[in-house]
Coordinates of C-alpha atoms and ligand atoms in Angstrom, one line a residue:
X19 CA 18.4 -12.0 -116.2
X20 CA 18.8 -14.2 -113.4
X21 CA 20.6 -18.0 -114.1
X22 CA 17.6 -20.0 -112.1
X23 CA 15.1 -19.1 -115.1
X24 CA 16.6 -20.4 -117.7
X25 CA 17.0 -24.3 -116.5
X26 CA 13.3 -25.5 -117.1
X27 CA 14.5 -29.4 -116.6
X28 CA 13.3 -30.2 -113.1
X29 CA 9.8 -28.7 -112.1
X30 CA 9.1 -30.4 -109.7
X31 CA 12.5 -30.8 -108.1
X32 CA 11.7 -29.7 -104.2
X33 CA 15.9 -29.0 -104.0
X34 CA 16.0 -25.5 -104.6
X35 CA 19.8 -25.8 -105.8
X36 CA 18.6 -28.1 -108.8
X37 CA 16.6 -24.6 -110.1
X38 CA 19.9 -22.4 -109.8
X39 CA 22.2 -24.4 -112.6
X40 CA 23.2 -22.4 -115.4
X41 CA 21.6 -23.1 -118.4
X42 CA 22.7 -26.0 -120.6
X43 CA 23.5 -25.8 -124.1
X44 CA 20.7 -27.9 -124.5
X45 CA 18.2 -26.1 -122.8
X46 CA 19.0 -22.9 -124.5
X47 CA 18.5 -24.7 -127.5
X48 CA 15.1 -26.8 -126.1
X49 CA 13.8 -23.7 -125.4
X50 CA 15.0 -21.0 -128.3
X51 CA 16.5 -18.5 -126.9
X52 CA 18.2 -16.6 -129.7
X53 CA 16.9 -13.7 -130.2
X54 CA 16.7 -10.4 -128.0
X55 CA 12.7 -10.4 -127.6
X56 CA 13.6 -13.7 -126.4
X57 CA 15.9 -12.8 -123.3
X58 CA 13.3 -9.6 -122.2
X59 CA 10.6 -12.9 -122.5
X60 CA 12.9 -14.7 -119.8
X61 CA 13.3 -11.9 -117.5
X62 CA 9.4 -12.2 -116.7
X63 CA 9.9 -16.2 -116.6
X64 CA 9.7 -17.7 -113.3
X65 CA 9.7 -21.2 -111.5
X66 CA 7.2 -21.9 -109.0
X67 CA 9.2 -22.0 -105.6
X68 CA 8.7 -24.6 -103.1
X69 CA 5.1 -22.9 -101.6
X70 CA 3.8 -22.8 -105.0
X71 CA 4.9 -25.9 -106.8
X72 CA 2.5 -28.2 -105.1
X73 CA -0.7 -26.0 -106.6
X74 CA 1.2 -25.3 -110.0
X75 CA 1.3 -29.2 -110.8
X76 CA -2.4 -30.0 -109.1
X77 CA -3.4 -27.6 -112.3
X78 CA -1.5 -29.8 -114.5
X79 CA 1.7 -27.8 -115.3
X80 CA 4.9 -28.0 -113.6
X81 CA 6.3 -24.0 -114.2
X82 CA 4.4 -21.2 -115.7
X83 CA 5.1 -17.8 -117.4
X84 CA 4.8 -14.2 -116.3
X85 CA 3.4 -12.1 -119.5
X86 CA 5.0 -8.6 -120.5
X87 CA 3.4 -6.2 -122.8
X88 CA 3.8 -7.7 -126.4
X89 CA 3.2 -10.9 -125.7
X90 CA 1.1 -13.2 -128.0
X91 CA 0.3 -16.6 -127.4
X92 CA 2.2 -17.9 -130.4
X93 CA 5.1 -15.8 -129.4
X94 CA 5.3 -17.3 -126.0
X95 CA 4.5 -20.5 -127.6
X96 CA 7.0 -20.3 -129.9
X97 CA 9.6 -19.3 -127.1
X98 CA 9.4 -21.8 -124.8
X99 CA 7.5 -25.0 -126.3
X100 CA 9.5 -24.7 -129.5
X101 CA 7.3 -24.0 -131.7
X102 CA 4.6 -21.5 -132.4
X103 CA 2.1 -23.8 -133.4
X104 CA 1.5 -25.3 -130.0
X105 CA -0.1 -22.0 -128.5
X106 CA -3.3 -24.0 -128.6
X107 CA -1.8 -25.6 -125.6
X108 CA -1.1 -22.6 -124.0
X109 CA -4.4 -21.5 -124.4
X110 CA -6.2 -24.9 -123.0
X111 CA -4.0 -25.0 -119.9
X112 CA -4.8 -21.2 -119.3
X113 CA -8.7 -20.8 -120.5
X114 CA -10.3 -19.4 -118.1
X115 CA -7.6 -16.9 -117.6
X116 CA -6.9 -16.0 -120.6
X117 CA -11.1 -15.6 -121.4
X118 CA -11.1 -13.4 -118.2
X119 CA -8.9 -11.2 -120.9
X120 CA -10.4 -11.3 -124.1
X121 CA -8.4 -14.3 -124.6
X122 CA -5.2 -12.2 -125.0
X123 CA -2.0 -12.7 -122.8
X124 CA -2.7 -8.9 -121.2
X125 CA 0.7 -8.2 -119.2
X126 CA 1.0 -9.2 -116.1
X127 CA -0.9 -13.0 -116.2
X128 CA 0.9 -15.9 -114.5
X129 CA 0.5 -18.5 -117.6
X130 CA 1.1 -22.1 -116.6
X131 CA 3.4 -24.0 -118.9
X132 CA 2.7 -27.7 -120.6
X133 CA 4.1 -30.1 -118.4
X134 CA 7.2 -31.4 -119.9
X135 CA 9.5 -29.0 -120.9
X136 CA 10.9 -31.3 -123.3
X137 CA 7.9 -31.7 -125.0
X138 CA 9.0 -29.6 -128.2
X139 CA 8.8 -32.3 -130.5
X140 CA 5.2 -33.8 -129.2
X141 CA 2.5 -32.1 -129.5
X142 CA -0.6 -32.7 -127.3
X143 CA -4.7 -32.4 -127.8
X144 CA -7.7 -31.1 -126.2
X145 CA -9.3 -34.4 -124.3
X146 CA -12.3 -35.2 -127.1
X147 CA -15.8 -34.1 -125.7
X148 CA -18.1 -37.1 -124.6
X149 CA -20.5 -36.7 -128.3
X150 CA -17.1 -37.3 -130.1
X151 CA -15.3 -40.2 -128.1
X152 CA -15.5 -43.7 -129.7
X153 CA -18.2 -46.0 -129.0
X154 CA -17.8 -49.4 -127.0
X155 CA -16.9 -52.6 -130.1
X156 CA -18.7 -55.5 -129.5
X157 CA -16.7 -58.5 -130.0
X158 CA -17.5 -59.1 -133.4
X159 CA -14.9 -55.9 -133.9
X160 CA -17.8 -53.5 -135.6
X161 CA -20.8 -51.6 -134.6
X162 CA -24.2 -52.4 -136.9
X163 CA -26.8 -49.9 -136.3
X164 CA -30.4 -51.1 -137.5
X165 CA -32.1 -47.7 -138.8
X166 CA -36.0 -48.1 -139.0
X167 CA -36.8 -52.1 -139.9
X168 CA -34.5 -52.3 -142.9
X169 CA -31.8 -50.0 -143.1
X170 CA -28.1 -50.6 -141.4
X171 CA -24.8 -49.0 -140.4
X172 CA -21.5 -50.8 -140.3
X173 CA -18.7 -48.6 -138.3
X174 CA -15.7 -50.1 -137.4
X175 CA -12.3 -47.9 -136.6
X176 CA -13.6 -44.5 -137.7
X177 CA -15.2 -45.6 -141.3
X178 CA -18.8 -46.2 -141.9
X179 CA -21.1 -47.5 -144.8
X180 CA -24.8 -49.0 -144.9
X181 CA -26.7 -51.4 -146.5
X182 CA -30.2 -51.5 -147.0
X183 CA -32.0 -55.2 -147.2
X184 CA -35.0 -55.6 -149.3
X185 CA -37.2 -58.9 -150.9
X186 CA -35.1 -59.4 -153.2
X187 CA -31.8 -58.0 -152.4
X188 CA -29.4 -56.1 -150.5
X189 CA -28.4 -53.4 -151.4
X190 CA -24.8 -51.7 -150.2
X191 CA -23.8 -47.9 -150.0
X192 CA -19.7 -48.2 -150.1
X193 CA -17.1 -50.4 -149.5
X194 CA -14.8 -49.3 -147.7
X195 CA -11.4 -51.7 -148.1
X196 CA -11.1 -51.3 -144.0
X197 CA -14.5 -52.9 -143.5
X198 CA -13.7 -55.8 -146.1
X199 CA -14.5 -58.1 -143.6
X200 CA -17.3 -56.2 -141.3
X201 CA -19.8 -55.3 -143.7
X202 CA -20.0 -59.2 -145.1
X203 CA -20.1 -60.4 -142.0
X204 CA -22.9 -57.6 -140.5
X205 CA -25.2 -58.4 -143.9
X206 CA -25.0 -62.4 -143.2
X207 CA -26.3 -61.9 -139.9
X208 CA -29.1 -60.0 -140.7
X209 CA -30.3 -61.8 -143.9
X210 CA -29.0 -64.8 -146.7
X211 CA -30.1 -62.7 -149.2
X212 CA -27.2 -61.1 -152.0
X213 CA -25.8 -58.5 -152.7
X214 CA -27.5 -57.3 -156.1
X215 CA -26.5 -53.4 -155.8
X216 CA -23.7 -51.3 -154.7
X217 CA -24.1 -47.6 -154.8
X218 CA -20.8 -45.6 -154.7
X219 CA -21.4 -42.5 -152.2
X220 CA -18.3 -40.8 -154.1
X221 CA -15.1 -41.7 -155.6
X222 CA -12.5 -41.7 -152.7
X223 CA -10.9 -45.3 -152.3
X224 CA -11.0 -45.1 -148.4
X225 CA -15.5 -45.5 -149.3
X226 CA -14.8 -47.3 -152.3
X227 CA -12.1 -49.4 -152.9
X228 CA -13.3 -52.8 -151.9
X229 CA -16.4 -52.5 -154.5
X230 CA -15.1 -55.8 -156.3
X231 CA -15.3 -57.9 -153.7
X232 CA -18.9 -57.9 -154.3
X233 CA -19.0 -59.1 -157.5
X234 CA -21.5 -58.6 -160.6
X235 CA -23.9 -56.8 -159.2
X236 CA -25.6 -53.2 -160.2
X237 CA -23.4 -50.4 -159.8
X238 CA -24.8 -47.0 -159.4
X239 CA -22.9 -43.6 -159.2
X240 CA -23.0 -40.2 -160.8
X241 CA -21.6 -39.5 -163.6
X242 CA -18.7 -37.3 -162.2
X243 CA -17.8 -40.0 -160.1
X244 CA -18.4 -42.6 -162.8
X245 CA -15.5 -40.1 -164.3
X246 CA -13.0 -40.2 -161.4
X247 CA -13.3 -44.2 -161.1
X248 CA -12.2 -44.6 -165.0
X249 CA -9.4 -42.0 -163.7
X250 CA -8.0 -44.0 -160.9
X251 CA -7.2 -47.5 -163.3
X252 CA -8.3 -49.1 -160.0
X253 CA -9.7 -52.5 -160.1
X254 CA -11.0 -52.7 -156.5
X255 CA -13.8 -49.9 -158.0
X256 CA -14.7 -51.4 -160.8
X257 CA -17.4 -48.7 -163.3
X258 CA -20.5 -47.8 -162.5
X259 CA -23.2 -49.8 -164.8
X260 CA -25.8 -46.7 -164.1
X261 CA -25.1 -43.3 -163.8
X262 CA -27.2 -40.3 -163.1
X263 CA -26.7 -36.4 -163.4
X264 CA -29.0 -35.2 -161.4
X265 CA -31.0 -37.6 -159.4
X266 CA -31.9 -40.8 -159.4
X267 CA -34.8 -43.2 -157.6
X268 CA -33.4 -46.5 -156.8
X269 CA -36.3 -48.9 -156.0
X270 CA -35.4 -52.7 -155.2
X271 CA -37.6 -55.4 -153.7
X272 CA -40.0 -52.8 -152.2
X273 CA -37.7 -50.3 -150.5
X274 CA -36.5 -46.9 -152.2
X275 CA -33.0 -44.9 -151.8
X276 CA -33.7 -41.4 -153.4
X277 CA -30.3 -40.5 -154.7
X278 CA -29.2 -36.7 -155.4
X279 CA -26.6 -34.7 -156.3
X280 CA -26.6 -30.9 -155.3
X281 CA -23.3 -29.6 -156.8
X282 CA -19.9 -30.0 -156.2
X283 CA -18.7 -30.2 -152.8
X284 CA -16.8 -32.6 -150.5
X285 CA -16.0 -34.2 -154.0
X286 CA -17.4 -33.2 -156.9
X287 CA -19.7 -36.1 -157.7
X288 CA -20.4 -36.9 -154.1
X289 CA -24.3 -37.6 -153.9
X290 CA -27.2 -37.4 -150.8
X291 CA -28.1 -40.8 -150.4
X292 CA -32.0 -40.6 -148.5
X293 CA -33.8 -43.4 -147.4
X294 CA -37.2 -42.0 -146.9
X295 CA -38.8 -44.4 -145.2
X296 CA -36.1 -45.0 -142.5
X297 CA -36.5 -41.2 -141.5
X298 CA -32.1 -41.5 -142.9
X299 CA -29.9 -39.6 -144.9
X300 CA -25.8 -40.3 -145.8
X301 CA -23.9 -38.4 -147.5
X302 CA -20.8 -39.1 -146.9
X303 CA -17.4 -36.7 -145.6
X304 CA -19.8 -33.5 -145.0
X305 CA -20.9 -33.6 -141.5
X306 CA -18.6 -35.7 -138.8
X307 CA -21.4 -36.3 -136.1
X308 CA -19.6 -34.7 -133.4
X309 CA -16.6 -33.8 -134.6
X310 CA -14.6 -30.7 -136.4
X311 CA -14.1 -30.8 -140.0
X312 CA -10.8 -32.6 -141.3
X313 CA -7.7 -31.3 -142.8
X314 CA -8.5 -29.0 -145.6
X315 CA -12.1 -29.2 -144.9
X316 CA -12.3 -31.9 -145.6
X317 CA -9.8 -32.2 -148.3
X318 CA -12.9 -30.6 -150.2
X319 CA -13.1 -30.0 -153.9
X320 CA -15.8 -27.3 -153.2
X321 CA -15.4 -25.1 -149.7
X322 CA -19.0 -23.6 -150.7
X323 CA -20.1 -26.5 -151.8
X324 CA -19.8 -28.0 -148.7
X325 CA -21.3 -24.9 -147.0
X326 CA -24.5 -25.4 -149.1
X327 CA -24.6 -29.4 -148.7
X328 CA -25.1 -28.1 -145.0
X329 CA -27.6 -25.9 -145.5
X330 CA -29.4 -28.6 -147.5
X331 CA -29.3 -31.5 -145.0
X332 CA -30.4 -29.1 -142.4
X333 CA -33.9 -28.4 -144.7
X334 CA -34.6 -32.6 -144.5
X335 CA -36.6 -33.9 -141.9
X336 CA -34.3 -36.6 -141.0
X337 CA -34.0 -39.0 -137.6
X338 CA -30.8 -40.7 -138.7
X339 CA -27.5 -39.5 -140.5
X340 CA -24.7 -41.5 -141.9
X341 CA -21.3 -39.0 -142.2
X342 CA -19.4 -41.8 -143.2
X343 CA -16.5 -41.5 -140.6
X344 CA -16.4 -41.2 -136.8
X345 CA -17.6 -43.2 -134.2
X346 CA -21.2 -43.0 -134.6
X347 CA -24.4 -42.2 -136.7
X348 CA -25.7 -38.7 -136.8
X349 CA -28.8 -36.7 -136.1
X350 CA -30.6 -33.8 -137.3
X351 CA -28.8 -31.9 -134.1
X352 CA -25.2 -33.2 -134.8
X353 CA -26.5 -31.5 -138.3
X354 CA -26.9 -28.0 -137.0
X355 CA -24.2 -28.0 -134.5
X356 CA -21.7 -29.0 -137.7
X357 CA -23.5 -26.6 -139.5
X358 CA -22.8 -23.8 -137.3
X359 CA -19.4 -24.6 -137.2
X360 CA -18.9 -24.1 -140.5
X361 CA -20.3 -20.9 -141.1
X362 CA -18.5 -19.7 -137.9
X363 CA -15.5 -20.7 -139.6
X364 CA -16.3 -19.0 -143.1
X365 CA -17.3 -15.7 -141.8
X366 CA -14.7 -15.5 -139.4
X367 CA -12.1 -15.9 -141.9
X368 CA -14.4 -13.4 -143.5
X369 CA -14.0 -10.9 -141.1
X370 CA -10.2 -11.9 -140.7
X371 CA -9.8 -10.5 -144.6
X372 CA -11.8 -7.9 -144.6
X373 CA -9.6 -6.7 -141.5
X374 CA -6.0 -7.3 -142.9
X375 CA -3.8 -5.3 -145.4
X376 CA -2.7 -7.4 -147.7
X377 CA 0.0 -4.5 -149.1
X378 CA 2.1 -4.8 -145.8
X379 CA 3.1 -8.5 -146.2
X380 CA 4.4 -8.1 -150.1
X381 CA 6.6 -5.5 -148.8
X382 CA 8.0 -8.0 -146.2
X383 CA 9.4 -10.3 -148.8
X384 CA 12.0 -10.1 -152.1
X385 CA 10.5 -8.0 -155.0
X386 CA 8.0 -10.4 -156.8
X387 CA 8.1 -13.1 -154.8
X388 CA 4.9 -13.3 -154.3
X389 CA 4.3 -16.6 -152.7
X390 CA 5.8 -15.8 -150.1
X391 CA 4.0 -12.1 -149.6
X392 CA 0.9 -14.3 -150.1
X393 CA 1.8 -17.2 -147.6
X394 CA 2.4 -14.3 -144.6
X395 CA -0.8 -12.5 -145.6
X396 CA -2.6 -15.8 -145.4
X397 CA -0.8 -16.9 -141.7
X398 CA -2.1 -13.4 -140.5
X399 CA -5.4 -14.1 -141.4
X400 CA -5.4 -17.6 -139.7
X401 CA -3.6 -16.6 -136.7
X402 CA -6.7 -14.0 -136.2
X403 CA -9.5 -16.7 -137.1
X404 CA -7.9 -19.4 -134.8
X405 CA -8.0 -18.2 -131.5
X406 CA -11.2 -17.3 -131.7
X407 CA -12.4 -20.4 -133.1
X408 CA -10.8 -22.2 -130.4
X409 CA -12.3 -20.2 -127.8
X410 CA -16.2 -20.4 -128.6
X411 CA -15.4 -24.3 -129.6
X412 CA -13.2 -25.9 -127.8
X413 CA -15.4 -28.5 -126.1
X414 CA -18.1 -28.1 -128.4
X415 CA -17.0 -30.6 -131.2
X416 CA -13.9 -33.1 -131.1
X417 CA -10.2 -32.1 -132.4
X418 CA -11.2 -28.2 -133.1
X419 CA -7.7 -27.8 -132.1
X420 CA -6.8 -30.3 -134.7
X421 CA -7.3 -28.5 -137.9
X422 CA -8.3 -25.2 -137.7
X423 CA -5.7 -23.2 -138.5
X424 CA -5.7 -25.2 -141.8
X425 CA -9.0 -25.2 -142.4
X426 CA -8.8 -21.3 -141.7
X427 CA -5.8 -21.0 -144.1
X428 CA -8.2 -23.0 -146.7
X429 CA -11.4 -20.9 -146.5
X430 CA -9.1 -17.8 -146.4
X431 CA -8.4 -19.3 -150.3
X432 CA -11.9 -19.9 -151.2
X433 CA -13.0 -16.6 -149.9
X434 CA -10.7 -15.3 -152.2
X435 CA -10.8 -17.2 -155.1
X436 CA -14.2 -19.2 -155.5
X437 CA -15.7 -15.7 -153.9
X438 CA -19.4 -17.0 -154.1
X439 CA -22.2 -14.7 -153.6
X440 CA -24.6 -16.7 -152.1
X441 CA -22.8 -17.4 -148.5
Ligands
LIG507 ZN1 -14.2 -38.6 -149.4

């Protein structure tokens, strides 16, 4: 093993001597070489030399990696980034690559390296894809969206709710506590008229917790939220003065909101909110126009459930969706594309399952601890499901390289343990 490959602190240095220091205790340590497998890794590890380092940062990295027969990205990732959970990284600076070999790091590649070396304790993101970026504010400091003649959207910083004005009211769908001040503000300048109902899409405070602030009015929400609300003592969501089971039609000064619940899924209690007439449907924390699903789907009560509200908003015949969060409304594409994702993601982890022994990992562990047994059968499914979720969408929708592995680790439990028979 020669000295020059283990100082990784100057790159880009053009003085050759600067790449022949020993190693510093620190950069042993940056880097963590302790173990064996780790000194055969640094005998393929190189520095680009002076004709190469030019081309080597152009492509975004200062050195790069030789791979040797073994390798896996999260091994490599784990060697020289610090930790294995950044081989996403890996895999973004070295697509194309890596795709050219089944996305595995065959022996032989030259892998370009993120460019700070010290960069263990950051961690760094695929570049969001143009559907998922943030919209321009106007000065006011929210977006309102008019959807059809009546119907709006307020989004401001990632959170989203709607109001629908009719002859004789307006009605509101949340009220979310970050858009105490925008949603007022977007409904006085589109009409004088109050605020008579306020329809809760779901429990969650970040939707919900600024329902006082509009006063007596009519309250609507099913009952399983109506439940939650009592739950949570808090008096920014005051109750629900109707509640419904099933469905429910809301008609008010001419204009109708068909209200539905399908089953549990982001939340159990979380309802489809359509507007008929205005071509619109919310339902809130089930499709993120644009966008992967968040961390632990979602933080979903029901995976399936979430699956299946899918599969129903994709049956509507809709112009216009509100998701609730993000940057922007929806439409029946951003529908399907989320859609997709999902069920890629379920039957991936699937696959992932029905491919790995679960016996092997038990054996790994103390006699009956089976937590842990579990925990490295459930990493070995995930570290098969990630990858190739990264590589068909990567691109595709924002921050894939965000969540997955949880999300993978999450359906991996469902599959398991909700087991339904109809996905
Ligand atoms: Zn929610």
């Amino acid at each position: 093993m020669c000295e020059e490959q283990n100082d990784h602190t100057h790159p880009h240095d053009s003085d050759s001597d600067s790449s022949r220091r020993p190693p510093s205790r620190r950069g042993i340590l940056r880097w963590g070489m302790a173990a064996a497998p780790v000194a055969a890794g640094l005998t393929a590890m190189a520095w680009p030399d002076r004709a190469t380092a030019e081309a080597t940062t152009a492509s975004g990295g200062g050195a790069f990696y030789r791979t040797v027969r073994g390798d896996t990205l999260r091994g490599i990732a784990g060697r020289y980034l610090g930790s294995e959970q950044r081989w996403a990284e890996l895999y973004r600076l070295n697509r194309d690559v890596l795709d050219a070999h089944g996305g595995e790091p065959s022996p032989g590649l030259r892998l370009a390296l993120p460019e700070s070396p010290d960069g263990a304790a950051t961690r760094s993101f695929a570049p969001l894809p143009a559907t998922a970026k943030p919209l321009p504010v106007p000065p006011e400091g929210y977006r309102l969206d008019r959807i059809g003649d009546t119907f709006y959207a307020v989004t401001a910083g990632g959170t989203q709710a709607a109001f629908l004005v009719t002859r004789t009211g307006v009605v509101v769908i949340d009220a979310p506590p970050s858009l105490a001040e925008a949603l007022p503000a977007a409904i006085r300048r589109v009409t004088d008229r109050k605020v008579t109902h306020l329809v809760y899409s779901h429990d969650h405070a970040d939707h919900t917790a600024n329902a006082s602030a509009f006063g007596d009015v009519i309250r609507i929400a099913h009952t399983a939220t109506a439940e939650r609300i009592k739950a949570s003592r808090d008096p920014g969501r005051p109750m629900p003065t109707v509640t419904f089971t099933d469905s429910h039609r809301l008609d008010v000064g001419g204009e109708r909101l068909l209200l539905s619940y399908p089953g549990p899924n982001h939340e159990t209690g979380n309802i489809l909110i359509h507007a008929p007439r205005q071509r619109a449907a919310m339902m809130v924390d089930v499709v993120m126009p644009g966008w992967a699903p968040f961390r632990a789907w979602g933080t979903a009560d029901s995976v399936p459930g979430v699956l299946r509200a899918h599969d129903l908003l994709a049956t509507m015949d809709l112009d216009t969706y509100i998701g609730g969060h993000v940057h922007r409304l929806g439409t029946k594409k951003d529908i399907e594309t989320s859609r997709e994702f999902v069920r890629d993601l379920w039957s991936e982890t699937g696959k992932a399952i029905a491919a790995t022994d679960m016996g092997p990992f038990f054996g790994k562990v103390e006699a009956g601890n089976n937590w842990a047994g579990f925990d490295l059968y459930l990493q070995a499914v995930a570290d098969k499901v990630e990858p190739v979720i990264h590589r068909k969408w990567l691109g595709r929708l924002g921050a894939v390289d965000v969540f997955t592995r949880e999300n993978a680790l999450t359906v991996a439990l469902s599959h398991i343990v909700d087991a339904p028979q109809d996905l």
